[in-house]
Amino acid sequence: MNRRELIASSAALAVAAGASPVLAKAAQRSGTPMPVPPVAKKIPVRIEQLGRVRVDDYQWLKDDNWQAVLRDPTLIKADVKEYLVAENAYREAMMASTLPMQAAMFEEMKGRIKQDDSSVPSPDGPWEYYSRFRTGDQHPLFCRKPRAGGDEQILLDANALAAGKAYSKIAATGYSPDHALYAYAEDAQGSEVHKIYVKDLATGEVLTDVIDSATGGFTFSPDSRWIFWTNRDDNGRPDKIFRRPARGGETTMVYKEDDDGMFIGVGRTSDDQFITIGIQNQETSETRYIPAGDPTATPAVLEPRVVARTYDADHWGDRWVIRTNADDSIDFKVVQAPTGSPGKANWTDLIPHTPGRYIETVTLSSGHLARQERADANTRIIVRNRAGAEHEIAVDEPAYALNLMGWSEFDSPMMRYAYNSPSTPTSTFDYDMASRERTLRKVQEVPSGHDPADYVVERLNAPAADGELVPVTILRRKSTPVDGSAPVLLYGYGSYGIPMSASFSTSRLSLVDRGFIWAIAHIRGGSDKGWGWFLNARRMTKKNTFTDFIAAAEHMIDRDYARAGNIVAYGGSAGGMLMGAVTNMRPDLWAGVIGQVPFVDVLNTMSDTSLPLTPPEWPEWGNPIEDAAAYDYIASYSPYDNIEAKPYPAVLSVGGLSDPRVTYWEPAKWVARLRPATTSGDPILLKINMEAGHGGASGRFDFLKELAVDYAFAVWAVEKGWTRA
């Protein structure tokens, strides 16, 4: 067989195996055999639910023993592993031409990181606590120094802890109020199942009584005698709060949550007068509290839970301070209540509700209350003293982020906050709330150089179909033209009320400096324009999230920032569901779509009560097990269930084998169904990290390598690099 016959044979084999004729012809033109995509076997499973029937050909990709796989990925079924490995190999072969670009982008992103960076120290009593990196290290050192001056103490070397492990991530650290003990929670699989270790700082020894199967959240009691933590059950759900002597001993259950739909966690109030247990789902919450003077007491209910009412509580020396949406306060208000009788009957307004001004968070010191508010996709900070006098910290820019960071000493008038914008690195300030004097503590360094004046930040407002205006934040180089010729990366999320801040990122400069326009669509489902912005895109109005994103793209086209077919859509987790939905709805708009850990199998997942997030998320999506209307509405947009024969853009679907949130089979099933459906010839690719979970790689440099794959795919998709393979 001569070379031409070999090429033709490879092309025919690619078509037979499921590759598109367009890709096969590209291989024939280039003289390079086209990589042959895996073909997922079909095992039809008939599912009957509420009188409805659906057939899932790829349900077999869900390992029946998935809980064990999260803890030990080597237990995955052989046929599932074989398929995932084959998909990874195919994606690597298809994108082989981008390897030099990936390497260049990685070096650029790495070069923008100050490798020996450190956090601004947080003072508390005789010590200042901080973290820092050594040059070349993947993981941080957690440290402290005497406040009066003296030698550094390394409390935890996360690099040593990670040695020999494919994955290691510190989820939380904390020290006892007497500064004698240090605790840390490690996830060693990417499955978010943690072990909590306690270290004696006098001897430097890690105590032998290790806490297993924890969510990662914990707190010491104010008297330093006890440690409280949140347990994780066999399905990965937080179900109990436990307590034991801080240095080891008998474990006691403090609280058990019987509602599978609630998350729980434990902490302390700002003034250290109480230990608190927070109980909540997407729309309902309850707080229980234990007096600091009696840490083994039974938790008392602050105010019983009521569906669709949420609140969180802190203590301000002589009273409770509570942020709540009670009394139709859609964008939240702040109330106060007496220490001894904190129930709702005794709530009085401290900061009344103002529609459109969403109160995101409140932080307390002995003499001041500071709050962070969000409106029109920007933030501001308001400081209030006990007499009620207020003043504002704000920034006059079209798009920016102010972040209230609090302070570790309750009796200090100091507060810390950070400012940045898409073009401006982060500045961290210490702010005296009494004198209004601010001190610049740190400016984020970009070692390879960065001049904000080289960039333009703009804010557009895209009209949605119902007349709402969707903010869109734009970042571009000054030299990048606004004539439709520049490629665009449009990022979106739009769920759970989580806003997308107009913040600075060194990594995205690798695209912006290559002529891309980076855009963030502040779509409904987030709280970018207030809590009502979230409420208007959940359950039976969820499609507003998708149409808002499409409206943002169309407005950019109308304003000559983009053109159809030259935009890469990018989103992760619930933002990956957005990616799947807009790919089905408007495939013509996108050159490529990147779904990071994409939640695309919505109907199946929301019908599977064995998954840890399913019952807690019914308030967000609806319950398709019991509610026929919810079933039908989810079925009308669920990305996996709405794939059909049409010209889809190039897709990169990214997952993690140990992910307990968006399980690996969702991105895998999406690809398995998309590839035979598309008529465009654009590639459908899958990337499964076989050693990580929802957050990707744990090391700071390994994570950048993963980003480099995404960004190289974006360039490759715009340029249709596979046609020149």
XYZ file of C-alpha atoms in Angstrom:
725
model
C 0.000 0.000 0.000
C 1.485 3.340 -1.036
C 1.374 6.554 1.025
C -1.733 7.935 -0.729
C -3.606 4.660 -0.215
C -2.571 4.618 3.438
C -3.907 8.139 3.949
C -7.194 7.301 2.217
C -7.495 4.136 4.291
C -6.930 6.098 7.514
C -9.584 8.593 6.488
C -12.070 5.826 5.763
C -11.280 4.163 9.084
C -11.842 7.492 10.878
C -15.284 7.855 9.258
C -16.191 4.290 10.133
C -15.150 4.853 13.735
C -17.286 7.959 14.132
C -15.132 10.828 12.886
C -16.856 13.298 10.598
C -16.219 13.235 6.840
C -14.935 16.815 7.119
C -12.211 15.784 9.563
C -11.376 12.776 7.462
C -10.970 14.962 4.358
C -8.742 17.316 6.341
C -6.515 14.364 7.139
C -6.463 13.383 3.494
C -5.534 16.921 2.399
C -2.756 17.244 4.942
C -1.276 13.846 4.336
C -1.476 13.026 8.019
C -3.633 10.140 9.278
C -6.474 11.601 11.336
C -6.642 10.324 14.920
C -9.501 7.874 15.265
C -12.020 8.883 17.945
C -13.268 6.338 20.456
C -16.812 5.143 19.933
C -18.725 4.725 23.162
C -20.768 1.550 23.155
C -24.521 1.943 23.472
C -26.380 0.021 26.156
C -29.914 1.415 26.151
C -31.431 1.888 29.592
C -35.152 2.643 29.721
C -36.075 5.032 32.537
C -39.701 5.539 33.582
C -40.474 8.499 35.804
C -43.752 10.269 36.545
C -45.336 8.657 33.498
C -42.504 9.856 31.282
C -40.019 7.589 29.538
C -36.487 8.350 28.417
C -33.751 6.103 27.069
C -30.129 6.611 28.089
C -27.580 4.834 25.906
C -24.587 5.802 28.025
C -25.724 5.180 31.585
C -23.107 2.425 31.766
C -20.411 5.095 32.160
C -21.633 5.662 35.719
C -19.719 3.183 37.876
C -22.135 1.425 40.238
C -19.399 1.620 42.866
C -18.794 5.345 42.337
C -18.570 6.179 46.058
C -15.594 3.845 46.402
C -14.048 5.218 43.197
C -14.080 8.723 44.707
C -11.926 7.459 47.554
C -9.793 5.133 45.426
C -9.832 5.821 41.654
C -8.094 2.508 40.951
C -11.396 0.740 41.702
C -13.099 2.064 38.565
C -14.564 -0.558 36.219
C -12.179 -1.727 33.520
C -14.434 -0.850 30.563
C -15.091 2.663 31.890
C -11.392 3.260 32.482
C -10.543 1.943 29.018
C -12.984 4.374 27.436
C -11.769 7.387 29.442
C -8.131 6.604 28.688
C -8.956 6.285 24.986
C -10.762 9.639 25.006
C -7.783 11.306 26.683
C -5.461 9.819 24.068
C -7.697 10.995 21.227
C -7.876 14.523 22.600
C -4.106 14.628 23.022
C -3.599 13.415 19.449
C -6.102 15.885 18.005
C -4.532 18.793 19.868
C -0.929 17.721 19.335
C -0.289 20.745 17.130
C -1.126 23.019 20.085
C 1.560 21.573 22.353
C 4.059 24.378 21.607
C 1.340 26.942 22.331
C 0.389 25.165 25.554
C 4.032 25.194 26.642
C 4.397 28.875 25.769
C 1.211 29.819 27.604
C 2.247 27.829 30.657
C 5.594 29.610 30.805
C 3.845 32.979 30.369
C 1.360 32.280 33.150
C 4.087 30.926 35.398
C 6.188 34.005 34.641
C 3.397 36.283 35.866
C 3.363 34.618 39.289
C 5.681 35.880 41.980
C 7.035 32.485 42.906
C 8.120 33.442 46.421
C 4.885 35.315 47.109
C 3.363 35.653 50.569
C 0.088 36.825 52.042
C -0.239 39.955 54.174
C 0.194 38.810 57.805
C -2.931 38.738 59.972
C -2.170 39.884 63.543
C -3.801 38.114 66.463
C -2.556 38.525 70.015
C 1.199 37.926 70.198
C 1.460 36.499 66.680
C 1.102 37.343 63.006
C -0.127 34.506 60.786
C 0.504 34.235 57.041
C 1.247 31.873 54.185
C 4.052 32.000 51.659
C 5.604 30.084 48.787
C 9.197 29.174 48.135
C 10.434 29.525 44.570
C 9.518 26.389 42.648
C 7.087 25.035 45.240
C 3.661 23.807 44.153
C 2.111 24.241 47.605
C 2.290 26.898 50.337
C 3.966 27.125 53.706
C 1.701 28.201 56.571
C 3.657 30.284 59.060
C 3.644 32.718 61.973
C 6.033 35.204 63.551
C 6.032 36.917 66.923
C 4.323 40.271 66.561
C 7.072 41.966 68.523
C 9.724 40.549 66.201
C 11.457 37.214 66.077
C 11.970 34.085 64.034
C 9.433 32.525 61.726
C 7.712 29.290 62.710
C 6.557 27.021 59.899
C 3.250 25.584 61.073
C 2.675 23.411 58.005
C 4.727 22.655 54.908
C 2.065 21.570 52.431
C 4.790 20.460 49.998
C 6.084 17.882 52.468
C 2.529 16.723 53.103
C 1.948 16.311 49.355
C 5.205 14.444 48.702
C 4.582 11.175 46.870
C 0.892 11.897 46.302
C -0.804 12.476 42.963
C -3.146 14.939 44.674
C -3.020 16.878 47.927
C -4.917 20.022 48.817
C -5.323 21.891 52.094
C -8.975 22.860 52.461
C -8.761 24.697 55.794
C -6.307 25.658 58.510
C -6.839 27.162 61.943
C -5.157 27.762 65.281
C -6.599 27.505 68.760
C -7.413 30.827 70.483
C -4.580 30.212 72.962
C -2.177 29.762 69.987
C -1.023 26.372 71.305
C -2.541 24.102 68.631
C -2.729 24.212 64.843
C -5.158 22.155 62.755
C -5.398 21.538 59.035
C -7.697 19.544 56.736
C -6.221 17.656 53.775
C -7.981 16.183 50.758
C -5.624 13.552 49.351
C -7.803 12.303 46.474
C -9.630 15.307 45.034
C -12.858 13.732 46.320
C -13.361 16.367 49.063
C -13.130 13.679 51.747
C -10.760 15.174 54.306
C -8.633 14.174 57.213
C -8.092 16.750 59.954
C -4.755 16.800 61.749
C -3.929 18.662 64.957
C -0.383 19.798 65.729
C 1.071 20.711 69.133
C 2.997 23.918 68.445
C 5.136 23.612 71.568
C 6.570 20.236 70.561
C 6.009 20.409 66.792
C 4.370 16.981 66.895
C 1.236 16.077 64.942
C -1.114 14.358 67.376
C -1.918 10.730 66.585
C -5.703 11.110 66.957
C -6.549 11.984 63.331
C -10.101 12.935 62.369
C -11.350 10.959 59.350
C -14.222 11.469 56.869
C -14.644 15.203 57.389
C -15.872 17.899 55.023
C -12.829 19.989 55.900
C -14.634 22.531 58.070
C -13.728 22.780 61.759
C -13.287 25.211 64.633
C -11.718 25.260 68.074
C -13.861 26.253 71.040
C -13.116 29.768 72.381
C -11.471 28.205 75.474
C -9.196 26.093 73.186
C -10.186 22.862 74.960
C -12.326 21.362 72.202
C -12.371 20.944 68.450
C -15.648 20.762 66.499
C -15.918 19.489 62.928
C -18.392 18.475 60.221
C -18.679 14.804 59.341
C -19.113 13.494 55.802
C -21.315 10.420 55.381
C -20.700 7.534 52.967
C -22.440 9.397 50.136
C -20.335 12.511 50.697
C -23.035 14.588 52.434
C -22.318 16.649 55.568
C -24.634 15.103 58.160
C -23.266 15.556 61.688
C -21.270 17.922 63.864
C -18.839 16.184 66.219
C -16.783 17.393 69.172
C -13.805 15.945 70.991
C -11.027 17.230 73.272
C -8.672 19.241 71.082
C -5.678 17.052 71.920
C -7.578 13.812 71.341
C -10.095 11.734 73.212
C -13.666 10.571 73.097
C -15.799 11.869 70.221
C -19.304 13.183 70.928
C -22.024 13.918 68.389
C -23.165 17.516 68.901
C -25.787 17.761 66.174
C -27.313 15.507 63.506
C -29.183 16.901 60.500
C -31.942 14.569 59.332
C -32.894 16.525 56.227
C -30.848 15.217 53.286
C -31.414 18.532 51.562
C -29.422 20.635 54.037
C -25.731 21.469 54.326
C -24.189 22.069 57.751
C -21.037 23.690 59.107
C -19.542 24.917 62.359
C -17.733 28.109 63.403
C -17.397 30.821 66.072
C -18.865 34.301 66.362
C -16.593 37.295 65.793
C -16.504 38.127 69.507
C -15.823 34.479 70.501
C -18.881 34.387 72.750
C -20.552 31.522 70.872
C -19.935 28.437 68.755
C -22.409 28.388 65.873
C -23.813 25.650 63.657
C -25.062 26.844 60.284
C -27.739 24.779 58.515
C -28.869 25.744 55.014
C -29.790 24.829 51.495
C -30.256 27.119 48.508
C -33.190 29.017 50.032
C -33.687 28.088 53.701
C -31.429 28.327 56.743
C -31.210 27.966 60.493
C -28.547 28.780 63.085
C -27.899 26.953 66.348
C -25.524 28.252 68.993
C -23.536 27.079 72.013
C -22.281 29.526 74.683
C -18.501 29.827 74.866
C -18.671 29.385 78.630
C -20.390 26.009 78.250
C -18.975 24.404 75.088
C -20.470 20.959 75.824
C -24.023 22.334 76.059
C -26.778 21.266 73.682
C -27.063 23.745 70.781
C -29.980 26.171 71.020
C -32.026 27.249 67.992
C -31.670 30.943 67.231
C -34.765 31.044 64.986
C -36.445 27.914 63.565
C -36.134 27.357 59.829
C -38.937 28.446 57.540
C -38.906 27.472 53.857
C -37.684 30.310 51.612
C -36.400 32.364 54.562
C -32.658 32.541 55.082
C -30.464 34.219 57.659
C -26.940 34.134 59.056
C -26.006 35.353 62.510
C -22.984 36.842 64.272
C -22.578 38.320 67.738
C -21.562 41.942 68.369
C -20.507 41.983 71.998
C -23.935 42.793 73.476
C -26.357 41.669 70.751
C -26.901 39.381 67.789
C -26.504 40.846 64.307
C -28.410 38.942 61.628
C -28.381 39.280 57.830
C -31.700 38.066 56.454
C -34.216 38.130 53.622
C -37.136 38.007 56.080
C -40.207 40.194 55.525
C -39.802 40.222 51.727
C -36.318 41.736 51.960
C -35.258 40.292 48.615
C -31.851 42.004 48.666
C -31.434 41.379 52.404
C -31.385 43.604 55.442
C -29.495 43.518 58.735
C -31.383 43.174 62.005
C -30.326 42.991 65.648
C -31.651 40.975 68.559
C -30.915 40.673 72.306
C -28.311 38.098 73.294
C -30.699 36.160 75.495
C -33.724 36.208 73.178
C -32.548 36.195 69.559
C -35.731 34.836 67.905
C -37.465 36.696 65.094
C -40.075 38.169 67.426
C -37.282 40.330 68.813
C -35.619 41.320 65.534
C -35.392 45.054 64.873
C -33.973 46.635 61.757
C -30.399 47.849 61.974
C -29.874 48.347 58.226
C -33.215 48.352 56.385
C -33.822 46.637 53.075
C -33.165 48.674 49.939
C -34.258 47.029 46.651
C -31.376 46.601 44.203
C -28.718 46.955 46.916
C -27.785 43.398 47.789
C -26.039 43.044 51.171
C -23.564 40.243 50.509
C -21.691 39.984 53.782
C -21.237 41.619 57.180
C -18.126 41.684 59.364
C -17.890 42.921 62.937
C -15.367 44.509 65.271
C -16.139 45.753 68.786
C -16.869 49.282 67.606
C -17.836 48.909 63.943
C -19.868 46.952 61.455
C -18.673 46.745 57.856
C -20.764 45.370 55.036
C -20.158 44.564 51.383
C -22.917 45.469 48.961
C -23.377 44.567 45.311
C -25.277 46.451 42.618
C -24.934 46.626 38.826
C -22.210 43.932 38.874
C -19.873 46.027 41.082
C -19.257 46.109 44.832
C -18.820 48.706 47.533
C -17.991 48.633 51.252
C -19.957 50.558 53.900
C -18.584 51.147 57.406
C -20.963 51.852 60.308
C -20.113 52.676 63.929
C -22.234 51.741 66.931
C -23.893 55.161 66.917
C -25.168 54.487 63.382
C -22.910 56.866 61.425
C -21.898 55.415 58.047
C -19.332 56.126 55.366
C -18.498 54.407 52.086
C -15.430 52.955 50.413
C -16.054 53.009 46.663
C -14.188 53.138 43.371
C -15.079 55.188 40.317
C -14.422 52.709 37.501
C -16.721 51.013 35.003
C -15.932 47.526 36.328
C -14.006 46.516 39.444
C -14.085 44.381 42.583
C -13.855 45.487 46.221
C -13.556 42.573 48.654
C -14.185 42.916 52.380
C -11.673 40.665 54.140
C -12.445 41.327 57.810
C -9.915 41.310 60.639
C -8.731 38.683 63.108
C -8.908 40.869 66.249
C -12.392 41.806 67.432
C -11.281 44.686 69.672
C -9.308 46.432 66.923
C -10.786 49.246 64.791
C -8.924 47.839 61.778
C -10.489 46.222 58.736
C -8.793 44.780 55.669
C -10.037 44.989 52.110
C -8.726 44.366 48.607
C -9.293 46.161 45.318
C -8.665 45.098 41.750
C -10.173 45.342 38.282
C -9.774 43.293 35.086
C -6.742 45.400 34.142
C -5.414 46.293 37.606
C -3.615 43.857 39.959
C -4.866 43.463 43.513
C -4.028 46.055 46.147
C -4.577 45.091 49.790
C -5.312 47.804 52.351
C -5.596 47.961 56.122
C -8.286 50.477 57.016
C -8.862 52.159 60.377
C -12.633 52.411 60.572
C -12.475 55.084 63.275
C -9.863 57.447 61.792
C -10.601 56.464 58.155
C -6.877 56.141 57.541
C -5.893 53.435 55.096
C -2.509 51.762 54.697
C -1.461 49.999 51.523
C -0.065 46.648 52.630
C 0.572 44.925 49.328
C 0.306 45.345 45.582
C 0.185 42.148 43.563
C 3.436 41.775 41.670
C 3.560 40.543 38.079
C 7.239 39.624 37.644
C 7.138 39.464 33.865
C 5.729 42.984 33.777
C 2.245 44.422 33.449
C 1.072 47.933 32.647
C -2.669 48.503 33.231
C -2.490 51.417 30.789
C -2.001 48.903 27.963
C -5.521 47.582 28.505
C -9.082 48.837 28.256
C -11.884 47.839 30.637
C -15.422 48.532 29.458
C -18.937 47.735 30.593
C -21.712 46.996 28.110
C -25.388 46.375 28.886
C -26.967 43.760 26.663
C -30.760 43.890 26.266
C -32.391 40.564 27.088
C -35.558 39.404 25.377
C -37.711 40.558 28.303
C -36.087 44.004 28.480
C -33.648 43.361 31.320
C -30.122 44.694 30.788
C -27.353 42.145 31.220
C -23.994 43.670 32.234
C -20.997 42.505 30.202
C -17.463 43.298 31.373
C -14.885 43.679 28.604
C -11.099 43.395 28.854
C -8.927 43.981 25.792
C -5.611 45.441 24.838
C -5.789 49.025 23.609
C -4.387 47.814 20.319
C -7.131 45.230 19.824
C -9.624 46.595 17.277
C -13.350 46.837 17.923
C -14.475 45.967 14.410
C -15.621 42.377 14.787
C -12.293 40.915 13.728
C -10.949 40.014 17.182
C -11.723 36.579 18.628
C -13.728 36.657 21.846
C -13.797 34.437 24.923
C -17.149 34.889 26.662
C -17.280 33.555 30.226
C -20.423 32.840 32.214
C -21.748 31.026 35.277
C -25.217 32.108 36.407
C -26.325 29.819 39.264
C -26.754 29.626 43.049
C -26.685 33.416 43.386
C -22.906 33.402 42.909
C -21.757 36.627 41.208
C -18.909 36.876 38.723
C -16.647 39.657 39.926
C -14.902 41.999 37.512
C -11.529 41.029 38.943
C -7.909 40.710 37.849
C -6.371 37.479 36.606
C -2.833 37.070 35.345
C -3.636 33.858 33.470
C -6.244 35.321 31.105
C -3.620 37.750 29.775
C -2.233 34.862 27.718
C -5.342 35.126 25.572
C -5.830 38.903 25.782
C -2.225 39.537 24.747
C -2.831 37.303 21.707
C -5.575 39.610 20.528
C -8.561 38.020 22.254
C -11.281 40.081 23.897
C -12.118 38.555 27.268
C -15.723 39.141 28.308
C -17.727 38.215 31.402
C -21.502 37.967 31.041
C -23.125 38.876 34.387
C -26.208 36.815 33.655
C -29.247 36.053 35.756
C -28.835 33.163 38.150
C -25.957 35.027 39.794
C -26.479 37.936 42.191
C -24.534 40.432 40.086
C -27.462 42.873 40.103
C -28.945 41.801 43.432
C -30.587 38.718 44.894
C -33.600 39.211 42.644
C -31.222 38.738 39.698
C -30.679 35.241 41.073
C -34.330 34.532 41.872
C -35.292 35.378 38.288
C -33.296 32.443 36.871
C -33.917 29.357 38.971
C -36.365 26.497 38.845
C -39.091 27.432 36.346
C -37.240 30.528 35.069
C -33.821 28.885 34.664
C -33.767 29.451 30.917
C -33.207 33.166 31.572
C -29.602 32.218 32.388
C -29.099 30.762 28.928
C -30.922 33.437 26.960
C -29.038 36.156 28.875
C -25.730 34.609 27.802
C -26.889 34.452 24.202
C -28.090 38.076 24.464
C -24.622 39.074 25.704
C -23.022 37.431 22.657
C -25.511 39.010 20.268
C -24.992 42.454 21.792
C -21.230 42.112 21.397
C -21.848 41.252 17.749
C -24.172 44.251 17.326
C -21.534 46.535 18.885
C -18.734 45.141 16.642
C -16.837 43.499 19.509
C -17.435 40.076 17.963
C -18.893 38.170 15.086
C -20.852 34.939 15.036
C -18.643 31.889 14.790
C -15.666 33.734 16.272
C -16.628 33.468 19.940
C -15.447 30.791 22.381
C -17.909 30.159 25.217
C -16.354 29.160 28.557
C -17.891 28.024 31.832
C -17.523 25.449 34.575
C -19.665 23.323 36.880
C -23.151 24.892 36.764
C -21.541 27.223 34.219
C -20.811 24.044 32.261
C -24.542 23.387 32.162
C -24.828 26.865 30.663
C -22.261 25.833 28.054
C -24.243 22.738 27.125
C -27.516 24.641 26.918
C -26.233 27.472 24.701
C -24.430 24.956 22.495
C -27.767 23.274 21.823
C -29.690 26.533 21.482
C -27.325 28.586 19.296
C -24.468 26.488 17.924
C -23.926 29.057 15.162
C -22.584 31.663 17.604
C -19.581 29.712 18.826
C -16.233 28.781 17.329
C -15.715 26.549 20.349
C -17.196 25.690 23.724
C -15.215 24.774 26.846
C -17.193 23.022 29.564
C -15.141 22.687 32.733
C -16.576 19.919 34.971
C -19.880 20.555 33.162
C -23.160 19.794 34.921
C -24.909 18.658 31.750
C -26.866 15.521 32.728
C -29.331 17.543 34.786
C -32.384 15.304 34.591
C -30.576 12.122 35.567
C -28.542 13.793 38.294
C -31.519 15.549 39.886
C -33.300 12.196 39.912
C -30.463 10.347 41.669
C -30.814 10.713 45.443
C -27.617 8.736 46.078
C -25.590 11.725 44.854
C -24.613 14.071 47.712
C -25.766 17.298 46.065
C -29.108 16.140 44.673
C -31.570 16.779 47.571
C -29.893 20.083 48.585
C -30.211 21.344 45.022
C -33.892 20.688 44.425
C -34.665 24.281 45.524
C -32.370 25.452 42.714
C -33.546 23.230 39.856
C -36.771 21.583 41.021
C -37.490 17.988 42.011
C -38.124 15.857 38.912
C -38.838 12.788 41.052
C -42.050 14.188 42.537
C -42.957 17.219 40.410
C -44.062 16.579 36.823
C -43.779 20.261 35.909
C -40.195 20.316 37.196
C -39.425 17.145 35.225
C -40.781 18.620 32.002
C -39.011 21.948 32.448
C -35.636 20.355 33.222
C -36.117 17.972 30.300
C -36.679 20.968 28.022
C -33.185 22.399 28.650
C -30.987 19.637 30.135
C -28.005 19.723 27.749
C -27.517 15.966 27.561
C -31.193 15.351 26.844
C -31.464 17.959 24.086
C -28.626 16.906 21.802
C -29.795 16.425 18.225
C -28.337 16.275 14.746
C -27.014 19.756 13.975
C -23.708 21.508 13.219
C -22.182 21.801 16.681
C -19.017 23.851 17.278
C -15.805 22.350 18.584
C -16.263 21.240 22.197
C -13.773 20.539 24.978
C -15.403 18.766 27.921
C -13.232 18.568 31.037
C -13.819 16.449 34.148
C -12.099 14.855 37.117
C -12.328 11.196 38.083
C -12.567 12.001 41.821
C -15.109 14.806 41.466
C -18.029 14.359 43.932
C -19.891 17.450 42.670
C -20.044 16.935 38.903
C -19.198 13.286 38.593
C -16.881 12.219 35.779
C -19.625 10.470 33.805
C -21.434 13.750 33.063
C -18.701 15.240 30.824
C -18.052 11.754 29.403
C -21.710 11.097 28.525
C -22.014 14.561 26.974
C -19.161 13.803 24.577
C -20.400 10.276 23.862
C -23.764 11.645 22.677
C -22.486 14.832 21.011
C -19.888 13.285 18.724
C -22.209 11.104 16.609
C -24.819 13.908 16.529
C -22.743 16.773 15.162
C -22.844 17.471 11.437
C -20.226 20.243 11.390
C -17.018 18.269 11.312
C -15.729 20.219 14.310
C -14.109 17.961 16.922
C -15.764 16.912 20.187
C -13.071 16.253 22.791
C -12.968 14.904 26.344
C -10.294 15.512 28.966
C -10.610 13.565 32.225
C -8.035 14.187 34.942
C -7.580 10.697 36.339
C -5.962 12.032 39.530
C -8.112 15.027 40.531
C -11.625 16.193 41.311
C -13.827 19.257 40.895
C -11.094 21.855 41.255
C -8.601 20.236 38.926
C -4.936 19.769 39.785
C -3.919 20.745 43.315
C -0.481 22.237 42.634
C -0.326 25.871 41.518
C 1.833 25.071 38.459
C -0.032 21.890 37.530
C -3.234 23.927 37.580
C -1.713 26.395 35.119
C -0.907 23.535 32.750
C -4.597 22.643 32.742
C -5.538 26.248 31.995
C -3.038 26.267 29.145
C -4.926 23.361 27.540
C -8.199 25.311 27.743
C -6.701 28.488 26.328
C -4.848 26.670 23.545
C -8.126 24.979 22.640
C -9.758 28.419 22.389
C -7.129 29.605 19.881
C -7.257 26.278 18.025
C -11.060 26.468 17.787
C -11.063 30.017 16.419
C -8.398 29.134 13.874
C -9.954 25.706 13.148
C -6.508 24.232 13.568
C -7.658 20.648 12.974
C -8.335 21.403 9.294
C -4.609 21.988 8.854
C -3.529 18.896 10.802
